[in-house]
Amino acid sequence: MTFRISLRLLTAALLLIGTFAGQLRAQTSLLQNAPARRVLSLNGSWNYIIDPYENGFYDYRREAFDQSKSGKGGYYDNQKPSNSQEPELIEYDFDKSATMQIPGDWNSQDPKLLYYEGTIWFKKSFTLKPAAGKRYFLYFGAINYESHIYLNGKKLGMHKGGFTPIQYDVTSQLSASGDNFVVVKADNTRRPEEVPTINTDWWNYGGITRDVFIAETPATFITDYKVQLARNDASQLAGYVQLGGDSKAGQTVTLTIGEAGLKQNVKTDADGRATFALPAKKLKLWSPQSPKLYAVSLSSGPDAVQDKIGFRTIQTKGQDILLNGKSIYMRGISMHDENPLIPGRARGEGDLRMLLTWAKELGCNYVRLAHYPHNETMLKLADEMGLLVWAEVPVYWTIAWENPATYQNAETQLSDLISMGKNRASIVVWSIGNETPLGAPRLKFMSSLAQKARSLDDTRLISAALELHRTPDNVIHVDDPLGEFLDLTSFNEYAGWYWGGKPSEITKYTFDIKYNKPVMISEFGGDALAGYHGDAETRWSEEYQEALYVNQLKMLSTIPGLRGMTPWILADFRATRRQHPVYQNGFNRKGLISSTGTKKKAFYVLQEYYRQMARKYDGK
Ligand code: GCU
C-alpha cells in the first residue's frame, strides 16, 4: 500500500512540531549543586508589571508575540523610546514601574496582590561580560507556577511547576558589551490539568520565590554527579560523574574524600559519564544522632565542585525501617515552606533554620516537607542538623489522571526533585503524592510515578499518603491498592477533628492494615487558635487540640507496625480555604506553633511522647 503525504500537510506538521518544541524547549539538564558554583546573584530589587490580560504576551488578536515572525512586541523586549523626534508608542516601561524584592512571592509584598492570580512580569538588568572558555547558566530556585523566560529579548524557554529549579545555558545569549537584562513572565493561575490541580490547602504564592543567579563553569564542566552508598550496602561507595559541554571519552575525573583517605580517578565513556565504585569501610555513617558530613571534591580538567555529603543506608525489613541496619522510629512533623512569622514563602536560610530548630525542639529526628519540593537549602540544612526527610511532589487531591500532559508534568517534577536531592543523606523517602482519590486512572498514574521514582533512585523508600475507609464497627481500613507499589504504608487520618466524634471518643477505633510494611502516619491533627482556652470539648481551643493529641497517640500506639509519624503540622500556615473570621482568618490553625511563634499545649504532648520514643529506640 502506498500513501501520499501532501507537501502542504507535511509542512504544516513540521511547523506545528517546531512551534511546540520552541514553546517547550527543554531547559539545560540541571547543573547539580549549582549554588556551590561561582555565581553572580540576581537577588534583590526587580521591576514588575501586573498583567492580568497578558497584554505583554499576546497581541489584541490573542496571538503570542514571541511566536510571531519577528518574535518581537512583547514586554520581554524591554523597549525604550529611541531618540527619534517621533517617539514610538510604547505602553509599558519596566524602569519606571514598581519594584519588589526577589526572592519573594508577590502576594506578601504588595497588598493589592494578596489574592492575585494571573501574570506578573519581572525585569532585572545586570552587568556580566562573558569570558572566553566559560559557560554561564541562569538559575531560578523556583517560579510559581508557569514561567516564560527571556534574556536580552530572546526567549530561553517555558517551564511549569512552582517548586523545582529552572536553568538555562545562556553562554551564547549574554551581551558582549556586558549589559544584559532578564525578563520573566510568571503566571500562578490554577488550572485543573496542572500539578497541583486547581484545589489545594495552601496559599497560592506566585512569582520568583527562591534564589536567582548566574553560575559560571569552564567550557567542559561537571554537570551532574551522584555520590552515595550503594543500595543497602554500607561497605561500598557508588555513583557517577557526568561531564557537560565539550566532554568526550577518556577524560579523567577525580573523586576525593580527603578526611576518609579516599581518592579515585576514573575515565569518562563516550557520553562523558564516569561511574565509580570504591570501598567505604572508613566512612562514619550519617544519622540524626550523628549527622556526619564529608567534604567531597569532584574535579575534571579545569573544573572542580565541592559538596558536603553524608553516607547512610535506608531500607525496610518486614515492618521495620532500618537506618544503617538498625530499626528506627521516625519522630516527625509535617511542614510547609513558610515562616509563619513573616507573610509569604520562606525566603532563605534564616527562615528555614528557624523552622528546623523548632522541629528539633519538639524532639524530631524527621520532617515531612509537604506537599511539594522545598528549597534546596532546606535539604542541606536537614543534612547538617540531623533530620530525616520525606520529600514530596504536589500530586495532591483531584489531579487530571487521564491527561497525558498532566502525567508528564508530574513525572518531570518528580525527576527534578530526585535530581536535586539525590546526594542528600537526610532524604529517605520520595513521596509521589497526597490523598489522591481511588480509581483505575489514578492507580495507573500513581503506580507509574512510583516505578519512575524507583528507576531514578533505588536507594530510597517510595511512599505517598494513601486513602483509608471506616466501617460501622469503628475499624479504620487501609487497603488502598496503591499500597502494593510503595515501601511504607502511610496515610492521613483525622479522627477527632473531621470525623469520629470528640477527642475522648476516638480510642474506640482499631486498625485493619492490609500490608506487611512499616506504618507511617503521614498526618493527624486539629485546629487550635493559640490563646483561646476552653475544655477538651471546646472546638478550636488549645485544650481540644491537646486532648486530640493525647487520644490520637493512645489510639495509634495500638498499631503493631507503627514506625513513625508526621502530625499535621509544625506551624499555622496561610490557606485561602480557611475562612472562619475568628478562629482561622485565612490560616490553617493545625500548627503546634501559632502564627506568632507561640507553642500551643499540644506541642508539649507530642514532645513528651517523642522523649519516650527516643528512650525506647535510641536509648537516650
Ligand atoms: C489534608 C491535607 C493537608 C491539609 C490538611 C487539613 O490531609 O493533606 O494539606 O492542610 O488535611 O485539612 O488541614
XYZ file of C-alpha atoms and ligand atoms in Angstrom:
633
model
C 0.000 0.000 0.000
C 1.496 3.320 -0.946
C 0.385 6.564 0.618
C 0.997 10.166 -0.341
C 1.526 12.947 2.168
C 0.811 16.298 0.613
C 3.737 18.673 0.860
C 1.357 21.205 2.443
C 0.326 18.784 5.141
C 3.937 17.804 5.824
C 4.994 21.471 6.041
C 2.152 22.229 8.416
C 3.067 19.267 10.589
C 6.737 20.271 10.745
C 5.776 23.871 11.536
C 3.495 22.660 14.336
C 6.214 20.439 15.806
C 8.731 23.265 15.540
C 6.354 25.650 17.284
C 5.642 23.210 20.069
C 9.325 22.450 20.530
C 10.068 26.169 20.512
C 7.466 26.739 23.202
C 8.633 23.857 25.367
C 12.355 23.989 24.507
C 13.895 21.706 27.079
C 15.904 23.578 29.628
C 19.551 22.631 30.211
C 19.721 19.446 32.291
C 20.041 20.726 35.833
C 23.571 21.761 36.869
C 23.934 19.661 40.043
C 24.573 21.760 43.166
C 24.567 24.976 41.148
C 24.640 27.156 44.300
C 28.130 25.765 45.054
C 29.476 27.313 41.851
C 30.965 30.785 41.394
C 27.770 32.790 40.965
C 26.567 36.284 40.170
C 23.497 36.741 42.358
C 20.473 38.390 40.757
C 18.626 38.563 44.072
C 17.374 41.986 45.073
C 15.109 44.607 43.558
C 13.284 43.666 40.308
C 10.852 45.876 38.433
C 7.412 44.368 37.903
C 4.281 44.915 35.830
C 0.933 43.372 36.811
C -0.622 41.997 33.605
C -3.933 40.132 34.157
C -4.807 40.434 30.441
C -1.360 39.139 29.386
C -1.066 42.269 27.304
C 2.701 41.855 27.266
C 2.473 38.368 25.767
C -0.424 38.430 23.239
C -1.491 40.973 20.650
C -5.123 42.097 20.543
C -5.978 39.089 18.360
C -4.543 36.834 21.137
C -1.505 35.851 19.011
C 1.644 35.310 21.074
C 4.246 37.963 20.242
C 7.117 35.507 20.774
C 5.618 33.155 18.180
C 5.273 35.886 15.549
C 7.679 36.156 12.604
C 9.701 38.918 14.259
C 9.387 37.393 17.744
C 9.091 40.946 18.998
C 6.375 43.068 20.522
C 6.153 41.603 23.989
C 7.211 43.182 27.257
C 10.284 40.939 27.107
C 11.722 43.400 24.537
C 12.057 45.884 27.408
C 11.598 48.509 24.713
C 12.730 52.105 25.266
C 11.837 55.156 23.170
C 14.546 55.712 20.532
C 15.965 59.217 20.189
C 13.869 59.972 17.108
C 11.737 63.095 17.155
C 8.734 60.820 16.699
C 8.896 58.664 19.883
C 7.228 55.271 19.276
C 4.041 54.322 21.121
C 5.276 52.122 23.974
C 2.643 51.370 26.607
C 4.912 49.957 29.280
C 8.196 50.886 30.952
C 9.865 48.478 33.363
C 12.359 51.013 34.694
C 9.576 53.402 35.684
C 7.483 50.583 37.207
C 7.373 49.475 40.843
C 9.922 47.078 42.292
C 9.751 44.104 44.657
C 12.330 42.001 46.471
C 13.372 38.731 44.805
C 13.333 36.004 46.058
C 9.867 36.640 47.341
C 6.282 35.870 46.398
C 4.201 38.833 45.213
C 1.222 38.150 47.487
C 3.080 39.315 50.604
C 4.908 42.273 49.038
C 2.046 44.341 47.661
C -1.323 44.445 49.484
C -3.231 44.568 46.203
C -1.605 41.254 45.241
C -2.584 39.221 48.329
C -5.132 37.164 46.361
C -3.798 37.939 42.858
C -3.779 35.038 40.412
C -2.500 35.714 36.919
C 0.577 37.080 35.159
C 3.182 39.431 36.545
C 6.252 40.434 34.523
C 9.632 40.905 36.198
C 12.750 42.586 34.829
C 16.305 42.690 36.121
C 19.237 44.401 34.389
C 22.723 43.199 35.224
C 26.310 43.537 34.086
C 28.154 40.383 33.091
C 30.779 40.277 30.376
C 31.155 36.662 29.199
C 34.744 35.379 29.283
C 36.186 33.105 26.605
C 36.256 29.434 27.602
C 33.499 29.847 30.173
C 29.878 28.772 30.235
C 27.057 30.552 32.048
C 23.852 29.128 33.493
C 20.860 31.228 34.506
C 19.321 29.558 37.609
C 15.958 30.130 39.334
C 15.346 28.187 42.564
C 11.612 28.232 41.796
C 8.958 30.269 39.974
C 5.297 29.556 40.771
C 3.706 28.381 38.549
C 4.257 28.799 34.787
C 7.206 30.888 33.613
C 8.373 32.198 30.252
C 11.941 33.417 30.497
C 13.790 35.797 28.164
C 17.347 37.103 28.140
C 18.146 40.281 26.194
C 14.805 39.928 24.406
C 15.382 36.338 23.277
C 13.182 33.519 24.626
C 15.029 30.880 26.654
C 12.004 28.688 27.283
C 8.853 27.949 29.238
C 8.650 25.998 32.494
C 5.766 24.559 34.503
C 5.949 23.651 38.188
C 6.153 26.039 41.093
C 8.743 24.354 43.296
C 11.666 22.934 41.291
C 14.787 24.686 39.964
C 14.868 26.126 36.441
C 18.108 26.510 34.483
C 19.179 27.652 31.028
C 22.620 27.669 29.414
C 22.889 31.339 28.428
C 26.513 31.348 27.301
C 25.655 32.402 23.751
C 22.895 34.845 24.752
C 24.905 37.130 27.048
C 25.713 40.510 25.558
C 29.367 41.064 24.564
C 29.066 44.559 25.999
C 28.248 43.103 29.411
C 24.895 44.943 29.593
C 22.105 42.367 29.972
C 18.517 42.162 31.098
C 16.372 39.164 32.033
C 12.576 39.258 31.806
C 10.264 36.697 33.403
C 6.567 36.192 32.760
C 5.288 34.434 35.908
C 1.717 33.139 35.994
C 0.269 31.462 39.125
C -3.180 30.784 37.653
C -4.569 27.498 38.997
C -5.865 25.048 36.390
C -7.487 21.594 36.733
C -4.949 19.917 34.425
C -1.898 21.271 36.252
C 0.228 19.817 39.089
C -1.024 20.742 41.669
C -4.549 20.983 40.368
C -6.983 23.843 40.981
C -7.749 22.847 44.599
C -5.136 22.816 47.373
C -4.985 23.720 51.061
C -2.125 26.214 50.932
C -1.735 29.825 49.758
C -1.080 30.128 46.025
C 2.016 32.290 46.430
C 3.033 33.485 42.973
C 6.277 34.663 41.483
C 10.023 34.148 41.816
C 10.062 32.625 45.265
C 13.636 31.314 45.519
C 17.171 32.495 44.675
C 18.191 33.705 41.202
C 21.777 33.719 39.991
C 24.108 33.061 37.072
C 26.606 30.247 37.618
C 29.916 30.163 35.741
C 31.758 26.991 34.708
C 34.655 26.125 32.393
C 33.782 25.064 28.826
C 33.960 21.402 29.924
C 32.281 21.121 33.290
C 30.787 18.703 35.803
C 27.085 18.935 35.097
C 25.832 16.145 37.363
C 27.021 13.655 39.953
C 25.751 11.171 42.491
C 27.951 10.107 45.419
C 26.140 7.802 47.867
C 26.454 4.354 49.418
C 25.373 1.516 47.140
C 21.824 0.223 47.726
C 21.690 -1.411 51.180
C 25.494 -1.768 51.299
C 27.430 0.388 53.784
C 30.730 -1.045 52.596
C 30.508 0.281 49.060
C 30.529 3.852 47.729
C 28.945 4.052 44.263
C 27.950 6.767 41.857
C 28.774 8.674 38.732
C 30.009 11.989 37.418
C 28.564 13.400 34.202
C 30.568 15.922 32.208
C 28.870 18.507 30.021
C 29.969 20.974 27.383
C 32.900 19.842 25.262
C 33.093 16.485 27.043
C 34.384 13.364 25.312
C 35.503 9.831 26.150
C 38.684 9.200 28.123
C 38.619 12.366 30.236
C 39.855 11.856 33.814
C 37.507 12.617 36.699
C 38.816 12.603 40.265
C 36.681 11.909 43.337
C 38.325 12.926 46.625
C 37.073 12.484 50.190
C 40.243 13.594 51.962
C 39.093 13.050 55.552
C 38.352 9.399 54.746
C 41.566 8.940 52.777
C 39.537 8.139 49.649
C 40.613 9.215 46.189
C 39.837 7.669 42.820
C 40.484 8.623 39.211
C 38.030 7.332 36.626
C 37.695 7.856 32.879
C 34.606 9.094 31.077
C 32.842 6.985 28.457
C 31.712 8.205 25.032
C 28.791 10.039 26.696
C 31.080 11.945 29.056
C 29.954 9.806 32.020
C 32.308 8.262 34.571
C 30.995 5.711 37.052
C 32.878 4.720 40.174
C 32.714 2.185 42.999
C 35.129 2.089 45.906
C 35.302 0.632 49.417
C 33.619 2.777 52.042
C 34.664 0.988 55.212
C 36.399 4.060 56.619
C 33.312 6.295 56.352
C 31.466 7.262 59.551
C 27.792 6.801 58.752
C 25.304 9.686 58.853
C 22.358 9.539 61.279
C 20.153 12.055 63.114
C 22.128 11.445 66.300
C 25.419 11.825 64.437
C 24.897 13.776 61.192
C 28.418 13.279 59.857
C 29.090 15.102 56.573
C 32.247 14.731 54.487
C 33.831 17.334 52.223
C 33.591 15.693 48.796
C 35.513 17.137 45.867
C 34.900 16.237 42.235
C 37.280 17.532 39.605
C 37.959 17.119 35.932
C 40.436 19.226 33.994
C 39.905 22.876 34.957
C 36.586 22.210 36.684
C 36.014 21.308 40.335
C 32.947 21.298 42.520
C 32.709 20.727 46.279
C 29.821 19.302 48.261
C 29.188 18.204 51.862
C 27.727 14.698 51.725
C 26.587 12.216 54.374
C 26.537 8.458 53.864
C 23.907 6.083 55.230
C 21.665 3.221 54.170
C 17.883 3.098 54.472
C 15.729 0.064 53.867
C 12.682 -1.773 55.210
C 12.557 -5.283 56.597
C 9.045 -6.537 57.311
C 7.542 -3.795 59.458
C 10.879 -2.269 60.450
C 12.618 0.727 58.942
C 16.385 0.167 59.116
C 18.736 3.155 59.130
C 22.288 1.850 58.780
C 20.889 -1.597 59.569
C 19.244 -0.533 62.869
C 15.482 -0.316 63.443
C 14.339 3.271 63.984
C 11.211 5.180 64.934
C 10.724 8.331 62.868
C 9.672 11.148 65.223
C 8.440 13.602 62.677
C 6.366 16.656 61.951
C 4.886 17.991 58.710
C 5.920 21.421 57.427
C 5.033 23.856 54.670
C 7.661 26.077 53.032
C 6.540 29.111 55.034
C 7.789 31.000 58.067
C 4.520 31.854 59.870
C 6.077 34.942 61.444
C 6.686 36.606 58.080
C 3.911 36.578 55.447
C 4.822 34.629 52.333
C 7.051 31.821 51.156
C 10.168 31.148 53.242
C 12.832 33.425 51.790
C 16.132 31.929 52.712
C 18.360 30.144 55.185
C 17.267 32.151 58.232
C 13.605 31.189 57.835
C 14.465 27.566 57.133
C 16.902 27.201 60.020
C 14.272 28.617 62.394
C 11.666 26.094 61.243
C 14.042 23.140 61.615
C 15.169 24.393 65.030
C 11.516 24.312 66.143
C 11.322 20.718 64.875
C 14.432 19.775 66.874
C 12.948 21.440 69.959
C 9.875 19.259 69.516
C 12.177 16.229 69.694
C 12.015 15.331 65.989
C 14.517 13.288 64.037
C 12.385 13.622 60.887
C 10.357 16.152 58.869
C 7.783 15.761 56.120
C 8.392 18.577 53.642
C 4.805 18.848 52.366
C 3.366 18.940 49.702
C 5.920 19.994 47.084
C 9.732 20.198 46.665
C 11.171 22.548 49.270
C 14.178 24.835 48.887
C 17.481 23.043 48.168
C 18.900 24.940 51.166
C 16.337 23.191 53.400
C 17.664 19.802 52.307
C 21.265 20.819 53.059
C 20.206 22.135 56.487
C 18.457 18.831 57.241
C 21.730 17.041 56.381
C 23.625 19.359 58.724
C 21.103 19.319 61.607
C 20.386 15.579 61.519
C 16.767 15.400 60.349
C 15.448 12.630 58.106
C 13.319 13.971 55.249
C 10.166 12.886 53.413
C 10.265 14.875 50.151
C 7.131 15.154 48.002
C 5.740 16.279 44.646
C 2.392 18.174 44.557
C 0.331 15.297 43.110
C -2.345 16.354 45.523
C -6.072 15.514 45.674
C -8.027 15.527 42.384
C -5.348 15.530 39.677
C -6.344 15.131 35.973
C -5.395 11.448 35.968
C -6.268 10.776 32.308
C -4.413 13.748 30.803
C -1.034 12.629 29.351
C 0.423 16.160 29.679
C -0.514 16.140 33.384
C 1.319 12.861 33.909
C 4.372 14.146 32.024
C 4.334 17.287 34.186
C 4.186 15.212 37.390
C 6.980 12.946 36.189
C 9.173 15.927 35.253
C 8.673 17.500 38.692
C 9.485 14.162 40.347
C 12.635 13.721 38.221
C 13.773 17.268 39.009
C 13.162 16.726 42.746
C 15.183 13.491 42.724
C 17.918 15.103 40.636
C 18.179 17.971 43.109
C 18.058 15.805 46.269
C 19.888 12.585 45.367
C 23.086 13.453 47.265
C 21.290 14.445 50.473
C 21.653 11.785 53.202
C 18.681 13.316 55.043
C 16.217 12.398 52.281
C 14.987 8.866 52.938
C 11.515 8.983 51.351
C 10.358 10.129 47.910
C 6.626 10.732 48.142
C 4.672 10.651 44.902
C 1.537 12.294 46.243
C -1.056 13.033 48.872
C -4.654 11.925 49.458
C -5.398 11.040 45.850
C -8.911 9.569 45.403
C -9.249 5.861 44.479
C -9.898 4.899 40.857
C -8.301 2.981 37.976
C -6.857 6.076 36.178
C -5.364 7.297 39.470
C -3.830 3.907 40.202
C -2.253 3.766 36.730
C -0.914 7.330 37.084
C 0.446 6.820 40.608
C 1.910 3.342 40.099
C 3.733 4.675 37.025
C 5.118 7.521 39.136
C 6.237 5.029 41.788
C 8.044 2.966 39.175
C 9.630 6.112 37.731
C 10.896 7.131 41.186
C 12.402 3.675 41.739
C 14.067 3.734 38.334
C 15.677 7.080 39.145
C 16.785 6.159 42.659
C 16.736 2.638 44.089
C 18.472 3.706 47.323
C 15.481 5.415 48.984
C 11.955 4.480 50.081
C 8.935 5.338 47.926
C 5.686 6.370 49.579
C 2.510 8.502 49.367
C -0.367 9.373 51.706
C -2.859 6.578 50.988
C -6.634 6.565 51.316
C -8.469 4.833 54.176
C -12.112 3.942 54.867
C -14.098 3.291 58.048
C -16.780 0.707 58.836
C -19.631 0.982 61.394
C -17.729 -1.337 63.746
C -15.181 1.508 64.230
C -12.478 -0.216 62.201
C -10.195 2.005 60.088
C -9.246 0.010 56.977
C -6.079 0.760 54.990
C -6.208 -1.353 51.824
C -5.616 1.279 49.134
C -4.304 -0.685 46.077
C -1.559 1.921 45.612
C 0.000 0.460 48.765
C 1.241 -2.517 46.720
C 3.670 -0.187 44.892
C 5.065 1.567 47.969
C 7.653 0.724 50.639
C 5.706 2.296 53.525
C 2.031 2.154 54.464
C 1.451 5.859 55.006
C -1.909 7.524 55.476
C -3.551 10.679 56.850
C -6.290 10.189 59.436
C -8.241 12.943 61.210
C -10.114 11.079 63.913
C -11.305 13.616 66.472
C -11.336 16.530 64.036
C -13.052 15.764 60.718
C -14.806 12.587 61.927
C -15.010 10.160 64.834
C -16.536 12.397 67.486
C -14.823 14.149 70.356
C -11.143 13.524 71.180
C -12.095 11.377 74.178
C -14.111 9.056 71.882
C -11.532 8.215 69.210
C -9.787 5.421 71.130
C -12.808 3.299 70.067
C -11.113 2.865 66.676
C -8.948 -0.089 65.714
C -6.943 -0.535 62.525
C -7.072 -3.141 59.765
C -3.958 -2.592 57.624
C -3.559 -4.783 54.568
C 0.190 -4.550 54.014
C 3.024 -6.083 55.995
C 5.107 -2.920 55.704
C 6.210 -0.234 58.180
C 3.291 2.048 59.100
C 3.847 5.805 58.883
C 1.047 8.181 59.916
C 1.628 10.981 57.444
C -0.969 13.289 59.039
C -3.282 13.701 62.000
C -4.258 16.850 63.910
C -6.809 19.554 64.572
C -7.055 23.329 64.646
C -6.465 25.457 67.732
C -6.378 29.216 67.946
C -3.426 29.942 70.239
C -4.588 31.650 73.429
C -8.196 30.507 73.010
C -8.958 28.336 76.009
C -11.880 26.102 76.968
C -12.324 22.471 77.980
C -11.360 19.348 75.994
C -14.669 19.520 74.138
C -14.411 23.182 73.079
C -13.543 23.031 69.391
C -10.791 25.481 68.281
C -9.392 25.698 71.827
C -5.875 24.690 72.782
C -7.368 22.185 75.232
C -9.326 20.456 72.449
C -6.183 20.114 70.336
C -4.248 18.891 73.396
C -6.887 16.216 74.132
C -6.893 15.241 70.472
C -3.135 14.618 70.553
C -3.335 12.649 73.811
C -6.023 10.350 72.403
C -4.532 10.112 68.920
C -1.240 8.859 70.385
C -3.138 6.332 72.533
C -5.137 5.128 69.516
C -2.119 4.944 67.163
C 0.047 3.110 69.686
C -2.190 0.071 69.173
C -0.783 -0.353 65.629
C 1.908 -3.079 65.830
C 3.817 -1.901 62.733
C 3.845 1.813 63.687
C 7.335 3.150 62.914
C 6.791 6.870 62.665
C 4.519 9.837 62.193
C 4.435 13.407 60.913
C 1.437 15.082 62.612
C -0.141 17.974 60.753
C 1.600 20.455 61.260
C 4.572 22.282 62.855
C 3.197 25.820 62.493
C -0.027 27.598 61.484
C 0.111 28.453 57.780
C -1.788 30.649 55.378
C -4.557 28.859 53.484
C -7.170 30.546 51.322
C -9.804 27.898 52.095
C -9.681 28.588 55.865
C -12.165 31.408 56.245
C -13.666 31.428 59.734
C -13.251 35.114 60.706
C -12.424 34.375 64.335
C -10.587 31.066 64.534
C -8.896 30.932 61.106
C -8.863 34.309 59.328
C -7.012 32.853 56.336
C -4.860 30.473 58.373
C -4.964 26.731 58.788
C -4.579 26.553 62.596
C -3.435 22.926 62.957
C 0.038 24.145 63.858
C 1.592 23.130 67.157
C 3.120 26.594 66.976
C 0.981 29.636 66.240
C 1.466 32.261 63.546
C 3.116 34.433 66.193
C 5.536 31.715 67.305
C 3.635 30.645 70.451
C 3.808 26.951 71.362
C 0.329 25.536 71.958
C -0.433 22.964 74.696
C -0.443 20.091 72.186
C 3.227 20.872 71.376
C 4.206 19.574 74.800
C 2.083 16.418 74.461
C 3.949 15.405 71.319
C 7.298 16.496 72.764
C 6.834 14.188 75.770
C 5.754 11.296 73.513
C 8.883 11.785 71.399
C 11.038 11.765 74.534
C 9.583 8.330 75.336
C 10.150 7.050 71.783
C 13.735 8.335 71.798
C 14.397 6.447 75.035
C 12.777 3.311 73.620
C 14.552 3.292 70.242
C 17.704 5.345 70.716
C 18.314 4.514 74.345
C 18.812 8.159 75.204
C -5.198 17.132 54.400
C -4.082 17.643 53.523
C -3.407 18.878 54.086
C -4.456 19.781 54.722
C -4.957 19.041 55.929
C -6.074 19.836 56.641
O -4.900 15.860 54.837
O -3.093 16.666 53.259
O -2.735 19.544 53.021
O -3.902 21.035 55.092
O -5.527 17.781 55.582
O -7.241 19.550 56.346
O -5.734 20.709 57.429
